[in-house]
GROMACS .gro file of C-alpha atoms in nm:
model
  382
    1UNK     CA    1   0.000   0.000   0.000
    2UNK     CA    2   0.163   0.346  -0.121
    3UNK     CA    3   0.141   0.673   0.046
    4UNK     CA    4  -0.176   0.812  -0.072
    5UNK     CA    5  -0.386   0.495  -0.010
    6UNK     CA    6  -0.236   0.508   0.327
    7UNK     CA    7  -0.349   0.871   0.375
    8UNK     CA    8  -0.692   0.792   0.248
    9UNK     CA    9  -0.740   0.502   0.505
   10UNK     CA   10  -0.638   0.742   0.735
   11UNK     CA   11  -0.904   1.022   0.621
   12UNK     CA   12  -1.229   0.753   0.604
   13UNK     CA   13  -1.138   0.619   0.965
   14UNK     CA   14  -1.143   0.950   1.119
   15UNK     CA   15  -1.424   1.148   0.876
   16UNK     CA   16  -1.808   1.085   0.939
   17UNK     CA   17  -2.064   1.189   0.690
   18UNK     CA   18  -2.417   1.236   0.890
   19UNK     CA   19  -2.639   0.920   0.784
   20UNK     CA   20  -2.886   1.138   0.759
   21UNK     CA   21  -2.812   1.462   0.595
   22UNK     CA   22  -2.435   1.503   0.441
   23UNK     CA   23  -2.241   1.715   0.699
   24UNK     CA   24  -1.917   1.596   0.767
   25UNK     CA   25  -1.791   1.600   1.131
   26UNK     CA   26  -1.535   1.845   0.984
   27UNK     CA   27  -1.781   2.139   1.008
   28UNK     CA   28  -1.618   2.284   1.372
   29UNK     CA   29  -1.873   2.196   1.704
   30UNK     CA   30  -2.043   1.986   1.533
   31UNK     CA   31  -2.113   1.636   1.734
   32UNK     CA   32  -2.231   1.294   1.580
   33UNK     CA   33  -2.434   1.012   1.821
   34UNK     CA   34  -2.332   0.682   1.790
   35UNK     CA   35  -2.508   0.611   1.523
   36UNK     CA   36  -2.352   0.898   1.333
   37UNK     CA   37  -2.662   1.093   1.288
   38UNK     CA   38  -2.577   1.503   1.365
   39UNK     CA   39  -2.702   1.704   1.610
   40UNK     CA   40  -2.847   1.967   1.323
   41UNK     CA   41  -3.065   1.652   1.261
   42UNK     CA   42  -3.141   1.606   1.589
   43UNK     CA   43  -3.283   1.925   1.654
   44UNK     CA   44  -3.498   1.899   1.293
   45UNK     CA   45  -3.641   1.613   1.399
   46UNK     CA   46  -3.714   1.723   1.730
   47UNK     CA   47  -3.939   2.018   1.578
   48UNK     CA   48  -4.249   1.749   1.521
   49UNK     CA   49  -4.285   1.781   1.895
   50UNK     CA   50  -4.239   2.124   1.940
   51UNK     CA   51  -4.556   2.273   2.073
   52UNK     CA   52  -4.557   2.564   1.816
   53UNK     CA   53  -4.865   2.765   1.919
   54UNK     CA   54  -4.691   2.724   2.309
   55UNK     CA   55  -4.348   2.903   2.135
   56UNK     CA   56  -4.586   3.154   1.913
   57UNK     CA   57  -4.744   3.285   2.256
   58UNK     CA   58  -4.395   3.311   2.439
   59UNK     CA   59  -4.313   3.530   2.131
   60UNK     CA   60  -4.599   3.759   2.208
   61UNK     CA   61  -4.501   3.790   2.557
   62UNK     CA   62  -4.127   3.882   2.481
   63UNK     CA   63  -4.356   4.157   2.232
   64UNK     CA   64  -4.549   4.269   2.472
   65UNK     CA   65  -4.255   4.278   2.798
   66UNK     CA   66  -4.012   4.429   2.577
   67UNK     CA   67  -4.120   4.691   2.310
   68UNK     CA   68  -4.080   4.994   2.406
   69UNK     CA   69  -4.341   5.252   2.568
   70UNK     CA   70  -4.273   5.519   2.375
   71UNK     CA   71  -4.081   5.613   2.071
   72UNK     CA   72  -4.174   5.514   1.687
   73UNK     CA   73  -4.002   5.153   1.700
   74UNK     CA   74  -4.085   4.865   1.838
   75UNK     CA   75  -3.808   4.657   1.742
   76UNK     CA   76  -3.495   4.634   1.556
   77UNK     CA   77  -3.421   4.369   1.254
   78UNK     CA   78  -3.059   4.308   1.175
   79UNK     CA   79  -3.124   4.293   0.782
   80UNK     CA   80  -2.946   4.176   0.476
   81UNK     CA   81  -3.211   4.256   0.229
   82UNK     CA   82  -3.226   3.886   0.143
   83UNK     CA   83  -3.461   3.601   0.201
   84UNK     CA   84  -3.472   3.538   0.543
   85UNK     CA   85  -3.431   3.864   0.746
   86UNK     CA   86  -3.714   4.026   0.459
   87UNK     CA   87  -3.951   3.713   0.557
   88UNK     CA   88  -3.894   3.837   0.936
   89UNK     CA   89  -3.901   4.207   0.894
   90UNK     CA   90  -4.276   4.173   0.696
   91UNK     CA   91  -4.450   3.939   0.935
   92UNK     CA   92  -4.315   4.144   1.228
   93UNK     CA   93  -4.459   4.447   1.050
   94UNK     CA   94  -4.783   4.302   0.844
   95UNK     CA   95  -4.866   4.015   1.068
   96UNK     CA   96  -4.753   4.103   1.409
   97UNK     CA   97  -4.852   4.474   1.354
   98UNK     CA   98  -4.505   4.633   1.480
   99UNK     CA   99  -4.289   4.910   1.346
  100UNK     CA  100  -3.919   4.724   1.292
  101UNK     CA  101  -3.630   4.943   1.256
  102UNK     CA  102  -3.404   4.763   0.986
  103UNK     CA  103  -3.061   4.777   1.047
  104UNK     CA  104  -2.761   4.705   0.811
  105UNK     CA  105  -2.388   4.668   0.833
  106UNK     CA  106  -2.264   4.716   0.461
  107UNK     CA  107  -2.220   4.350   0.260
  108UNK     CA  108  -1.824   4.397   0.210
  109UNK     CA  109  -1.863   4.387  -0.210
  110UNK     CA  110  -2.236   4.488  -0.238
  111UNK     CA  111  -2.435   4.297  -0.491
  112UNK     CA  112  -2.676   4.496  -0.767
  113UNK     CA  113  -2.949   4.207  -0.670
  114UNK     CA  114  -2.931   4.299  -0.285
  115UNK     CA  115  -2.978   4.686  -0.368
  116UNK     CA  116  -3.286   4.640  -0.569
  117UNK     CA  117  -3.413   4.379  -0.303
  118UNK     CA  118  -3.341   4.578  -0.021
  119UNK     CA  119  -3.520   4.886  -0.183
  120UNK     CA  120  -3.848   4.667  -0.281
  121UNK     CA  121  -3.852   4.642   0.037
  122UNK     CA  122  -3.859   4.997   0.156
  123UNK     CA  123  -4.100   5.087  -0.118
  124UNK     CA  124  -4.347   4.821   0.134
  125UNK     CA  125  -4.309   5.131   0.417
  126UNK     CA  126  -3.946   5.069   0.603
  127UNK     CA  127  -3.732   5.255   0.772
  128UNK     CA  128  -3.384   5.139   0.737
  129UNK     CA  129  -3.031   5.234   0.907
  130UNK     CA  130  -2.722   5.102   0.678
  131UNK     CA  131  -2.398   5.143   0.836
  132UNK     CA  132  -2.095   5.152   0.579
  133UNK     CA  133  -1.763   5.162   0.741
  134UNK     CA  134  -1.429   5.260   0.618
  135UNK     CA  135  -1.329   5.112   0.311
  136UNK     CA  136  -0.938   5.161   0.295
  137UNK     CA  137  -0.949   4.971   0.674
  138UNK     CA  138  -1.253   4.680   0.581
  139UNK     CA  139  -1.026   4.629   0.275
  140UNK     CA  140  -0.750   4.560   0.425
  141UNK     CA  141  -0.896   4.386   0.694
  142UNK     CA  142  -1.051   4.132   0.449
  143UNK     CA  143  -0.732   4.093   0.288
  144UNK     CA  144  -0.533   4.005   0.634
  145UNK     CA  145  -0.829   3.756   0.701
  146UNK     CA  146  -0.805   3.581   0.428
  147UNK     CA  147  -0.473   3.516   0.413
  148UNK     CA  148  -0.417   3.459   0.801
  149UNK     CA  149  -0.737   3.243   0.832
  150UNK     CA  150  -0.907   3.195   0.518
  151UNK     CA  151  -1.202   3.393   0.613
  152UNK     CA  152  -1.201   3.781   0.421
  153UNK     CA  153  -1.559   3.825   0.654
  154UNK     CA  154  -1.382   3.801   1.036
  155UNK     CA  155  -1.457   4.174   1.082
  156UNK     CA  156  -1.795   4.188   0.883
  157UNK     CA  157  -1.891   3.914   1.152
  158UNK     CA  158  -1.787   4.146   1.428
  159UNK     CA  159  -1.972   4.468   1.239
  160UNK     CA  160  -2.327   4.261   1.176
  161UNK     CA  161  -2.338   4.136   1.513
  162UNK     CA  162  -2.225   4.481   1.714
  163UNK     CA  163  -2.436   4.704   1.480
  164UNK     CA  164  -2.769   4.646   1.556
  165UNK     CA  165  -2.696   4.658   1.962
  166UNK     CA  166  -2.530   4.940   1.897
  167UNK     CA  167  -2.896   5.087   1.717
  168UNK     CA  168  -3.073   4.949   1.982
  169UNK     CA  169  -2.866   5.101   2.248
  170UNK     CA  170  -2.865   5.416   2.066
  171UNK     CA  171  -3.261   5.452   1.935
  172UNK     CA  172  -3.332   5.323   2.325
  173UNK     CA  173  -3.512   5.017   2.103
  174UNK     CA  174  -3.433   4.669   2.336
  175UNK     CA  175  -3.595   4.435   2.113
  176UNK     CA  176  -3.397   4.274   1.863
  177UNK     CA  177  -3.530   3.969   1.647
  178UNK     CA  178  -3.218   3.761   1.472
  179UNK     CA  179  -3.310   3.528   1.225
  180UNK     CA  180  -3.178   3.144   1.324
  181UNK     CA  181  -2.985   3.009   1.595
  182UNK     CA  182  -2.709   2.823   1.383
  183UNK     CA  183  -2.529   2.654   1.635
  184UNK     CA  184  -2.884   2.447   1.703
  185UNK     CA  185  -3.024   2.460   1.366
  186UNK     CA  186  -2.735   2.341   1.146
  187UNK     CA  187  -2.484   2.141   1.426
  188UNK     CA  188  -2.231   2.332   1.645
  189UNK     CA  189  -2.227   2.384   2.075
  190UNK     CA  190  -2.524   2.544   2.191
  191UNK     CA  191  -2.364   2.687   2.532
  192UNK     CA  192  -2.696   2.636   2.694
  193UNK     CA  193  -3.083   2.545   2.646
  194UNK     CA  194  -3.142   2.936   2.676
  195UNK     CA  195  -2.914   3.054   2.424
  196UNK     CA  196  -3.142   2.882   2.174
  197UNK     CA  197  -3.347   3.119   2.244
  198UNK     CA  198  -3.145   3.410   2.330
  199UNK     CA  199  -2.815   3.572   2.193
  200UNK     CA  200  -2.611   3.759   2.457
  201UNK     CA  201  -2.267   3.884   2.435
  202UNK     CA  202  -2.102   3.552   2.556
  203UNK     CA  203  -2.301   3.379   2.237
  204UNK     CA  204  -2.138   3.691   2.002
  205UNK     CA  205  -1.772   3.660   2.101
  206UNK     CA  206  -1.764   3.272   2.132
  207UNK     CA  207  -1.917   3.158   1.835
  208UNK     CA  208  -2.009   3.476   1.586
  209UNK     CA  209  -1.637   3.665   1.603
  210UNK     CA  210  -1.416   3.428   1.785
  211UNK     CA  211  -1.182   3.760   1.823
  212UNK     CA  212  -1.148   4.088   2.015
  213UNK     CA  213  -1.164   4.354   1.785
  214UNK     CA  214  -0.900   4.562   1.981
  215UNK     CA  215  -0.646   4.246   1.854
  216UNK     CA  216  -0.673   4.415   1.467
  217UNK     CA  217  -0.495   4.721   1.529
  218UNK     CA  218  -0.169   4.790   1.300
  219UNK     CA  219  -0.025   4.982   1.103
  220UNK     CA  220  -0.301   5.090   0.885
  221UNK     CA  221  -0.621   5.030   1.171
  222UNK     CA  222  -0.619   5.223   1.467
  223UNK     CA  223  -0.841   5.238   1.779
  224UNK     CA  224  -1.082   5.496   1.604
  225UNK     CA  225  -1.118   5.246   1.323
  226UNK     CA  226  -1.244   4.978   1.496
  227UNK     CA  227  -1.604   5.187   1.618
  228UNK     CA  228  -1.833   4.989   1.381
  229UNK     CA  229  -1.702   4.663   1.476
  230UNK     CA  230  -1.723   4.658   1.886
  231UNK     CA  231  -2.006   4.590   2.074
  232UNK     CA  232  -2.165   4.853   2.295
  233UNK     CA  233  -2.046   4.909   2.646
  234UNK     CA  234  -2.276   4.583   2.858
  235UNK     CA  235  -2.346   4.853   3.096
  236UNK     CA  236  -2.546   5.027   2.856
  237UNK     CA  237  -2.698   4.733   2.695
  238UNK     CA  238  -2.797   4.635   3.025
  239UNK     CA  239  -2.938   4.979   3.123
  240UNK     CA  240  -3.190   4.971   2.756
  241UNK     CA  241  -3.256   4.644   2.906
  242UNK     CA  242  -3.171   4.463   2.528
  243UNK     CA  243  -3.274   4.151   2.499
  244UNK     CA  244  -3.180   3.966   2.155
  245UNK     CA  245  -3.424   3.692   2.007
  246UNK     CA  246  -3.460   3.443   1.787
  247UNK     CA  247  -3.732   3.420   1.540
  248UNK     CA  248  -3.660   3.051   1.426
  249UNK     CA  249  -3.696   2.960   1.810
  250UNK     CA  250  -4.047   3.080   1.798
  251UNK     CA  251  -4.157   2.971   1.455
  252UNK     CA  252  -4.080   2.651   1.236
  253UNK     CA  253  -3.736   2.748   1.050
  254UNK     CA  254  -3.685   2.708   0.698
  255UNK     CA  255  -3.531   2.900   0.395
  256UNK     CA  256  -3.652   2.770   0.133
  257UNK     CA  257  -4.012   2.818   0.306
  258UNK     CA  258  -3.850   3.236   0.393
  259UNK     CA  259  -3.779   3.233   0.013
  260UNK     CA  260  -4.108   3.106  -0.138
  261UNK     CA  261  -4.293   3.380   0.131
  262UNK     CA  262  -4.068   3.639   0.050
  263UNK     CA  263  -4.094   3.617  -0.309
  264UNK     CA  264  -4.476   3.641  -0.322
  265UNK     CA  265  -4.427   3.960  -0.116
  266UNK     CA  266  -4.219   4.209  -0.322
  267UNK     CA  267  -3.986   4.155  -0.698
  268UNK     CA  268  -3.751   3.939  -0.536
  269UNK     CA  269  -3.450   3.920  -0.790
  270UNK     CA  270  -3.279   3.593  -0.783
  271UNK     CA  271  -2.841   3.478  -0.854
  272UNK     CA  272  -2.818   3.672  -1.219
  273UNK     CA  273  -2.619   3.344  -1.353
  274UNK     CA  274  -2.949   3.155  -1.237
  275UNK     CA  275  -2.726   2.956  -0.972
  276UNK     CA  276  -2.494   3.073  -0.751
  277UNK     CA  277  -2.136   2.944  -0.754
  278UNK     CA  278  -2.052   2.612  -0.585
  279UNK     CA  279  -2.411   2.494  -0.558
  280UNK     CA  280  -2.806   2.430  -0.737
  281UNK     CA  281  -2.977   2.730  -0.605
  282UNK     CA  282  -2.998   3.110  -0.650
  283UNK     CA  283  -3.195   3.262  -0.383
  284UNK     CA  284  -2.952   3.235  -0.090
  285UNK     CA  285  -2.678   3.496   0.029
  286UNK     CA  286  -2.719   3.701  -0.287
  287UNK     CA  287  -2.609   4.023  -0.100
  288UNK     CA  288  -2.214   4.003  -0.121
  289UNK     CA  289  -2.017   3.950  -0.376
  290UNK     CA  290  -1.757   3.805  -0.148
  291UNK     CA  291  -1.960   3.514  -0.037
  292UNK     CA  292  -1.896   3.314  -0.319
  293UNK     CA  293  -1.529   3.295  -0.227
  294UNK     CA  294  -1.629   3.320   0.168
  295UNK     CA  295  -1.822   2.905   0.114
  296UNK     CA  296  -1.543   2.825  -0.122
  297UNK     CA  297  -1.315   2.903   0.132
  298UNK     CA  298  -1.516   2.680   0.378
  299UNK     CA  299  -1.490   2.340   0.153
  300UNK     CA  300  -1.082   2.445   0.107
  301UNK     CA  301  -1.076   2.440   0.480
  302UNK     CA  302  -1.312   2.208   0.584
  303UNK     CA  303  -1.388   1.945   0.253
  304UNK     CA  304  -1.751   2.051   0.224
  305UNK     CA  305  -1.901   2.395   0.060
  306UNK     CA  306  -2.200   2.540  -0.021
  307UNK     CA  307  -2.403   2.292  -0.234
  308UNK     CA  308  -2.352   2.044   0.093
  309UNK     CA  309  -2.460   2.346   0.340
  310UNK     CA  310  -2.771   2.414   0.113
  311UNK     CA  311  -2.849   2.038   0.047
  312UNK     CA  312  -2.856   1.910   0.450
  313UNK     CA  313  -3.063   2.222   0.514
  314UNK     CA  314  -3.338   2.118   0.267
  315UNK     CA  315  -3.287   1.720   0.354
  316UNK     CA  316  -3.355   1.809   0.791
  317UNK     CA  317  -3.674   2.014   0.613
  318UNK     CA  318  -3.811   1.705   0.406
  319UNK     CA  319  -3.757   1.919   0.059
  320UNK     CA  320  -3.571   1.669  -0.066
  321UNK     CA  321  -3.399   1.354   0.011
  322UNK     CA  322  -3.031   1.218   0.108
  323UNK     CA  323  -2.962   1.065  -0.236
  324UNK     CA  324  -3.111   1.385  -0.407
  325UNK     CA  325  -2.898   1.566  -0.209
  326UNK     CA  326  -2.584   1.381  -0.274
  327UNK     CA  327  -2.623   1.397  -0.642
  328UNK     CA  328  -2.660   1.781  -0.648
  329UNK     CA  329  -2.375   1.804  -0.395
  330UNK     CA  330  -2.143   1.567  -0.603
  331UNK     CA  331  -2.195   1.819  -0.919
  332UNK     CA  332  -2.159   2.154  -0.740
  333UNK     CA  333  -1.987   2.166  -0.419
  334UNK     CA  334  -1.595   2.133  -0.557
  335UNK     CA  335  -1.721   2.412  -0.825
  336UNK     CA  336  -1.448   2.722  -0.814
  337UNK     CA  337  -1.651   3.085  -0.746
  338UNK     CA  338  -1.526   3.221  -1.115
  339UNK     CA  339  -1.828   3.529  -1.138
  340UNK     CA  340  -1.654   3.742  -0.912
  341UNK     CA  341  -1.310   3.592  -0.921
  342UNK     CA  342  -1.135   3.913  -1.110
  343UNK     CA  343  -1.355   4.146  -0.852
  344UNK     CA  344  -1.200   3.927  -0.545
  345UNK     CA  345  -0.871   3.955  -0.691
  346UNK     CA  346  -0.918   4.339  -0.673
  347UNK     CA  347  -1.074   4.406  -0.360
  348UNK     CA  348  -0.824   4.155  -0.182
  349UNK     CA  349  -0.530   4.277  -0.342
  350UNK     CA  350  -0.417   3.975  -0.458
  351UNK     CA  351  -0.231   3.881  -0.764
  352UNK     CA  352  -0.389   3.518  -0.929
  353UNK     CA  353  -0.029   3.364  -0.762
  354UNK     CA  354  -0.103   3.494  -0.402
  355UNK     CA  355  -0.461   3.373  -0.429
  356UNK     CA  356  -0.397   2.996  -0.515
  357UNK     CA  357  -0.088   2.989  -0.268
  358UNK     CA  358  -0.326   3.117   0.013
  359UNK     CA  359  -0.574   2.858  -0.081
  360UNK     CA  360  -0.334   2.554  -0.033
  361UNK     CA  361  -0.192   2.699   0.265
  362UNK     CA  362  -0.549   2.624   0.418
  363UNK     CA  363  -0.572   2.317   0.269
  364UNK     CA  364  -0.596   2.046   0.569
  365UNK     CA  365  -0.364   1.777   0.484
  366UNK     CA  366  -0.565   1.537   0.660
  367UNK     CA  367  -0.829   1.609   0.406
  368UNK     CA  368  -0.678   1.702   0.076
  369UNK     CA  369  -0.398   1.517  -0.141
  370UNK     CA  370  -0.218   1.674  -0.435
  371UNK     CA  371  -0.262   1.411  -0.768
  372UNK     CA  372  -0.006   1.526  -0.982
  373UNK     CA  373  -0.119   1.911  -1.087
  374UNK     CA  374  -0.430   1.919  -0.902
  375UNK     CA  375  -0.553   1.894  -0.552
  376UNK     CA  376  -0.838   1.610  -0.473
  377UNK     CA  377  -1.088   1.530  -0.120
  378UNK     CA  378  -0.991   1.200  -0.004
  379UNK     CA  379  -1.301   1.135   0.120
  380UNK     CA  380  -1.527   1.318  -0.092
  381UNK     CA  381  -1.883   1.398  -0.011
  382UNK     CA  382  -2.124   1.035   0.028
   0.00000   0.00000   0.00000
């Protein structure tokens, strides 16, 4: 037995594909039973039981405890513009009856389809706070990110989750309704039963930014720099009384389901290329450009991407089966993010050279093997 097959006995002993969607146990937190079903899975299956009109009168509770007295909002949405948060943001306004601020951090390469979404939108009666920060720093943030960790969005991550506390805080709004609890929803450590529920600063740093922001200073970022990315001062959040929920906790989760409501709602435009790179479907994370690279980066890193991601979502939601799954998963997931590539290259700086060198210097060796000229899974997706 040569070198590689020993390295590929090595991979299929250690790797486990979920029996019953396709995440591998390379995705980080994620945790596997012993009969190597997820814990994404799990919880999906464990939503037959919920008691949903229980969860749907909590909800009004939190509503009616937390909105405030006074003032014209009664809530605060973090909001993309895209499927998901725009499903939230128009029940909460046109079934719920509230007045939701929307609140934006800036997508780092803004997409033409998120503009025009985001301002169908509006045109429904919206009020919306977009906070763009510094381009020359975000830049070159993305850039160090990317090379350092593989990840161009670290700081985005910091600036979408600091954002709309920072709104609340400021607009004296405490009500804040995220979209999904991903840790639960699609397999990671859920750092207790309440955190399901709610998000809290310990939830933000652990699992959303993984970083203090104060770490990124350098030449080119100072301390003033860093404003849009911290989170408020927990005295203040405290003192607003801010409490962070949510949604998919209180209703049944699902984006395809978000999509097909959405859609029916305002002219929601769809991937121009009528996919988006690396997987079958075009209504998902159409706001930035960067994404494409930001999922590739996740199967360089961790041997699955986005056609997997989109697939076991769709599979724990009985839209489609394991087998259909694989097959769409086998065709797209390996696919390289070429629509943007030249814009990537740009906005990171990069010559073609750096790029592929700071790709293979996050490949895992445990899961990749170079074939002559080209690099290959050893395990692939099955």
């Amino acid at each position: 037995m040569g070198p590689g097959n020993t390295g590929r006995k090595y991979w299929e002993d250690m790797v486990t594909y979920c029996k019953t969607c396709l995440m591998p146990d390379t995705r980080p937190r994620i945790v596997f039973d012993a009969d190597g079903v997820c814990n994404a899975c799990h919880t999906a299956a464990g939503k037959a039981s919920i008691d949903w009109d229980a969860r749907r009168a909590e909800f009004l509770d939190y509503v009616e405890r937390f909105r405030p007295k006074d003032g014209p909002y009664d809530c605060i949405v973090p909001w993309s513009g895209g499927k998901d948060s725009s499903a939230i943001a128009w029940k909460l306004k046109f079934e719920f009856g509230l007045n939701p601020l929307l609140v934006t951090f800036s997508p780092l390469m803004p997409s033409d389809v998120a503009a025009h979404n985001r301002e169908e939108m509006l045109k429904a009666g919206f009020d919306h706070l977009m906070i763009r920060p510094n381009q020359k720093v975000s830049r070159h943030l993305s850039r160090r990110f990317f090379i350092e960790r593989g990840d161009p969005k670290i700081h985005w991550n910091a600036g979408v989750n600091s954002v709309p506390v920072q709104a609340a805080v400021n607009y004296n709004v405490p009500l804040i309704f995220y979209a999904e609890h991903g840790e639960s929803e699609y397999g990671g450590r859920v750092l207790s039963e309440e955190h399901r529920k709610i998000r809290d600063f310990a939830e933000v740093l652990e699992h959303q930014i993984g970083d203090d922001p104060y770490n990124w200073m350098d030449d080119v970022v100072d301390e003033k720099d860093l404003a849009p990315y911290l989170y408020p001062d927990l005295g203040r959040v405290e003192e607003v009384g801010v409490k962070a929920l949510y949604f998919a906790y209180f209703f049944r989760w699902s984006m395809k389901e978000n999509y097909d409501y959405i859609k029916d709602k305002i002219d929601f435009r769809l991937a121009e290329n009528g996919r988006t790179d690396g997987t079958f479907t075009n209504f998902d994370s159409l706001d930035d450009k960067i994404d494409n690279l930001y999922y590739h980066m996740q199967f360089i890193k961790f041997g699955f991407g986005r056609a997997v991601r989109d697939a076991c979502r769709m599979i724990q939601n009985n839209q489609m089966t394991r087998d259909e799954g694989l097959e769409l998963a086998r065709k797209y997931d390996a696919e390289f993010p070429a629509t943007y590539h030249d814009e990537h290259l740009d906005y990171l700086s990069l010559t073609e050279s750096e790029f592929q060198d700071t790709l293979d210097q996050h490949r895992d060796p445990k899961i990749w093997e170079q074939r002559g000229n080209e690099w290959v899974l050893k395990a692939p997706v099955q």
